[in-house]
PDB file of C-alpha atoms in Angstrom:
ATOM      1  CA  MET B 199      17.404 185.197 140.824  1.00 63.00           C
ATOM      2  CA  SER B 200      20.374 186.613 138.737  1.00 67.00           C
ATOM      3  CA  ALA B 201      23.603 187.563 140.497  1.00 68.00           C
ATOM      4  CA  PRO B 202      22.732 191.283 140.515  1.00 85.00           C
ATOM      5  CA  ASP B 203      19.484 190.468 141.906  1.00 90.00           C
ATOM      6  CA  VAL B 204      20.899 188.772 145.026  1.00 93.00           C
ATOM      7  CA  ASP B 205      23.338 191.540 145.687  1.00 96.00           C
ATOM      8  CA  ILE B 206      20.545 193.965 145.883  1.00 96.00           C
ATOM      9  CA  GLU B 207      18.411 191.747 147.760  1.00 96.00           C
ATOM     10  CA  ALA B 208      21.446 191.602 150.360  1.00 97.00           C
ATOM     11  CA  ILE B 209      22.422 195.188 150.119  1.00 98.00           C
ATOM     12  CA  LYS B 210      18.386 195.798 150.975  1.00 98.00           C
ATOM     13  CA  GLN B 211      19.023 193.773 154.109  1.00 98.00           C
ATOM     14  CA  VAL B 212      21.873 195.627 155.354  1.00 98.00           C
ATOM     15  CA  VAL B 213      19.836 198.858 154.899  1.00 98.00           C
ATOM     16  CA  ALA B 214      17.069 196.992 156.845  1.00 98.00           C
ATOM     17  CA  THR B 215      19.454 196.092 159.555  1.00 98.00           C
ATOM     18  CA  VAL B 216      20.497 199.974 159.514  1.00 97.00           C
ATOM     19  CA  GLU B 217      16.695 200.911 160.269  1.00 97.00           C
ATOM     20  CA  HIS B 218      16.269 198.082 162.813  1.00 97.00           C
ATOM     21  CA  SER B 219      19.472 198.751 164.786  1.00 96.00           C
ATOM     22  CA  GLN B 220      18.379 202.617 164.839  1.00 95.00           C
ATOM     23  CA  ASN B 221      14.738 201.762 165.951  1.00 96.00           C
ATOM     24  CA  ASN B 222      15.646 199.662 168.689  1.00 96.00           C
ATOM     25  CA  GLU B 223      18.957 201.142 169.836  1.00 95.00           C
ATOM     26  CA  LEU B 224      21.343 198.384 169.002  1.00 96.00           C
ATOM     27  CA  PRO B 225      24.665 200.139 168.859  1.00 96.00           C
ATOM     28  CA  ASP B 226      26.759 196.859 168.320  1.00 97.00           C
ATOM     29  CA  GLU B 227      24.169 195.828 165.405  1.00 97.00           C
ATOM     30  CA  PHE B 228      24.536 199.033 163.827  1.00 97.00           C
ATOM     31  CA  ALA B 229      28.773 199.241 163.877  1.00 97.00           C
ATOM     32  CA  ALA B 230      29.108 195.373 162.910  1.00 98.00           C
ATOM     33  CA  LEU B 231      27.610 196.534 159.491  1.00 98.00           C
ATOM     34  CA  PHE B 232      30.834 198.622 158.323  1.00 98.00           C
ATOM     35  CA  ARG B 233      33.912 197.597 157.262  1.00 97.00           C
ATOM     36  CA  ALA B 234      36.841 197.963 159.809  1.00 97.00           C
ATOM     37  CA  ASP B 235      38.128 200.981 157.868  1.00 98.00           C
ATOM     38  CA  ALA B 236      34.932 202.701 156.963  1.00 98.00           C
ATOM     39  CA  ILE B 237      34.218 206.256 156.910  1.00 97.00           C
ATOM     40  CA  TRP B 238      30.874 207.646 157.996  1.00 96.00           C
ATOM     41  CA  THR B 239      29.768 211.346 157.771  1.00 94.00           C
ATOM     42  CA  THR B 240      26.617 211.903 160.397  1.00 89.00           C
ATOM     43  CA  GLY B 241      23.775 213.802 159.415  1.00 83.00           C
ATOM     44  CA  GLY B 242      25.603 216.835 161.676  1.00 85.00           C
ATOM     45  CA  GLY B 243      28.483 216.638 159.790  1.00 88.00           C
ATOM     46  CA  LYS B 244      30.542 214.608 162.382  1.00 92.00           C
ATOM     47  CA  ARG B 245      33.454 212.829 160.080  1.00 94.00           C
ATOM     48  CA  LEU B 246      34.198 209.234 161.632  1.00 96.00           C
ATOM     49  CA  TYR B 247      37.126 207.312 160.632  1.00 98.00           C
ATOM     50  CA  GLY B 248      36.968 203.501 161.127  1.00 98.00           C
ATOM     51  CA  ARG B 249      34.305 201.404 162.691  1.00 98.00           C
ATOM     52  CA  ASP B 250      35.717 201.702 166.239  1.00 98.00           C
ATOM     53  CA  ALA B 251      35.159 205.620 166.079  1.00 97.00           C
ATOM     54  CA  ILE B 252      31.492 204.516 164.215  1.00 97.00           C
ATOM     55  CA  SER B 253      31.086 202.409 167.090  1.00 97.00           C
ATOM     56  CA  ALA B 254      32.101 204.638 169.935  1.00 97.00           C
ATOM     57  CA  PHE B 255      30.331 207.620 168.429  1.00 96.00           C
ATOM     58  CA  THR B 256      26.968 205.288 168.219  1.00 95.00           C
ATOM     59  CA  HIS B 257      27.479 204.013 171.601  1.00 96.00           C
ATOM     60  CA  GLN B 258      27.386 207.737 172.753  1.00 94.00           C
ATOM     61  CA  VAL B 259      24.351 208.773 170.972  1.00 92.00           C
ATOM     62  CA  LEU B 260      21.936 206.119 170.103  1.00 90.00           C
ATOM     63  CA  PRO B 261      21.007 204.658 173.554  1.00 90.00           C
ATOM     64  CA  GLY B 262      17.789 207.325 174.358  1.00 89.00           C
ATOM     65  CA  ALA B 263      17.935 209.165 170.886  1.00 87.00           C
ATOM     66  CA  MET B 264      14.668 207.378 169.126  1.00 89.00           C
ATOM     67  CA  ARG B 265      12.479 207.999 172.400  1.00 91.00           C
ATOM     68  CA  GLY B 266       9.459 209.137 170.386  1.00 91.00           C
ATOM     69  CA  THR B 267      10.957 208.612 167.118  1.00 92.00           C
ATOM     70  CA  THR B 268      10.864 205.892 164.296  1.00 94.00           C
ATOM     71  CA  VAL B 269      12.616 205.813 161.476  1.00 95.00           C
ATOM     72  CA  THR B 270      12.447 203.933 158.012  1.00 97.00           C
ATOM     73  CA  PHE B 271      15.140 203.519 155.212  1.00 97.00           C
ATOM     74  CA  GLU B 272      14.031 202.743 151.486  1.00 97.00           C
ATOM     75  CA  VAL B 273      16.750 201.835 149.191  1.00 97.00           C
ATOM     76  CA  GLU B 274      15.919 204.296 146.202  1.00 96.00           C
ATOM     77  CA  HIS B 275      18.817 203.401 143.742  1.00 96.00           C
ATOM     78  CA  VAL B 276      21.780 201.220 143.778  1.00 96.00           C
ATOM     79  CA  LEU B 277      24.339 201.724 141.190  1.00 96.00           C
ATOM     80  CA  PHE B 278      27.161 198.787 140.625  1.00 96.00           C
ATOM     81  CA  VAL B 279      30.436 200.720 140.286  1.00 96.00           C
ATOM     82  CA  ARG B 280      31.992 197.328 140.007  1.00 95.00           C
ATOM     83  CA  PRO B 281      30.151 193.856 141.092  1.00 95.00           C
ATOM     84  CA  ASP B 282      31.790 194.179 144.694  1.00 96.00           C
ATOM     85  CA  VAL B 283      31.097 197.576 145.081  1.00 97.00           C
ATOM     86  CA  ALA B 284      27.501 199.766 144.966  1.00 97.00           C
ATOM     87  CA  ALA B 285      26.647 203.204 145.676  1.00 97.00           C
ATOM     88  CA  VAL B 286      23.485 202.851 147.350  1.00 97.00           C
ATOM     89  CA  LYS B 287      20.790 205.906 147.525  1.00 96.00           C
ATOM     90  CA  VAL B 288      18.641 205.631 150.537  1.00 97.00           C
ATOM     91  CA  LEU B 289      15.479 207.581 151.433  1.00 95.00           C
ATOM     92  CA  GLN B 290      15.612 208.133 155.078  1.00 94.00           C
ATOM     93  CA  THR B 291      12.397 209.519 157.226  1.00 95.00           C
ATOM     94  CA  TYR B 292      12.350 210.284 160.488  1.00 92.00           C
ATOM     95  CA  ARG B 293       8.503 210.441 162.385  1.00 94.00           C
ATOM     96  CA  THR B 294       8.152 211.975 165.571  1.00 90.00           C
ATOM     97  CA  ALA B 295       5.033 213.624 167.358  1.00 89.00           C
ATOM     98  CA  ASN B 296       6.002 216.989 165.658  1.00 90.00           C
ATOM     99  CA  GLY B 297       6.153 215.662 161.913  1.00 91.00           C
ATOM    100  CA  GLU B 298       8.718 214.048 159.680  1.00 91.00           C
ATOM    101  CA  GLU B 299      12.253 214.821 158.850  1.00 89.00           C
ATOM    102  CA  VAL B 300      13.643 212.994 155.470  1.00 90.00           C
ATOM    103  CA  GLY B 301      17.292 212.438 154.539  1.00 89.00           C
ATOM    104  CA  THR B 302      19.329 211.113 151.455  1.00 92.00           C
ATOM    105  CA  PRO B 303      21.788 209.118 152.625  1.00 95.00           C
ATOM    106  CA  LEU B 304      24.469 207.690 150.446  1.00 97.00           C
ATOM    107  CA  PHE B 305      25.757 204.451 151.465  1.00 98.00           C
ATOM    108  CA  VAL B 306      28.745 203.076 149.238  1.00 98.00           C
ATOM    109  CA  MET B 307      29.073 199.468 149.960  1.00 98.00           C
ATOM    110  CA  ALA B 308      31.971 196.703 149.296  1.00 98.00           C
ATOM    111  CA  LYS B 309      31.070 193.145 149.102  1.00 98.00           C
ATOM    112  CA  GLU B 310      33.893 190.882 151.161  1.00 96.00           C
ATOM    113  CA  ASP B 311      33.456 187.008 151.549  1.00 93.00           C
ATOM    114  CA  ASP B 312      30.131 187.099 150.379  1.00 93.00           C
ATOM    115  CA  HIS B 313      28.839 189.785 152.808  1.00 96.00           C
ATOM    116  CA  TRP B 314      28.187 193.578 151.922  1.00 98.00           C
ATOM    117  CA  TYR B 315      29.542 196.126 154.220  1.00 98.00           C
ATOM    118  CA  LEU B 316      29.101 199.929 154.675  1.00 98.00           C
ATOM    119  CA  THR B 317      32.372 201.413 153.709  1.00 98.00           C
ATOM    120  CA  ALA B 318      31.753 205.118 152.723  1.00 97.00           C
ATOM    121  CA  CYS B 319      28.480 206.894 154.009  1.00 96.00           C
ATOM    122  CA  GLN B 320      27.223 210.294 153.968  1.00 94.00           C
ATOM    123  CA  ASN B 321      23.866 211.568 155.678  1.00 87.00           C
ATOM    124  CA  THR B 322      22.520 214.704 154.128  1.00 80.00           C
ATOM    125  CA  ALA B 323      19.205 216.199 155.193  1.00 74.00           C
ATOM    126  CA  VAL B 324      16.582 217.409 152.639  1.00 73.00           C
ATOM    127  CA  HIS B 325      15.362 220.828 153.120  1.00 70.00           C
ATOM    128  CA  PRO B 326      12.104 221.763 151.483  1.00 67.00           C
ATOM    129  CA  SER B 327      12.709 223.940 148.389  1.00 65.00           C
ATOM    130  CA  ASP B 328      11.593 227.774 148.379  1.00 46.00           C
TER     131      ASP B 328
END
């Protein structure tokens, strides 16, 4: 595989780990995906600065949050801003007994020491068009 292909596969693995950590309610696994100075805006609009704040929030909300729910994350597009920085567009689908909710997160990721980390993330809901 070429270098970009290897990086895309590594990025997809990070996104798969986001999915795994959420479905299995593993806040430590989730928090470990972020750089120490990462920023994250939740789907509810809460702004979090730094891995410690992301971890504290995730430990508070994730346990029990997935009861009766599953989520999938699909990488839709990867834009390499530089070889070590990527903007990753994700399709996020929550499934419950009441139906589906779709989100479209943007994960800006940075490569450090051959590992991709979530760096600046915005989670946005998709609203049905009128």
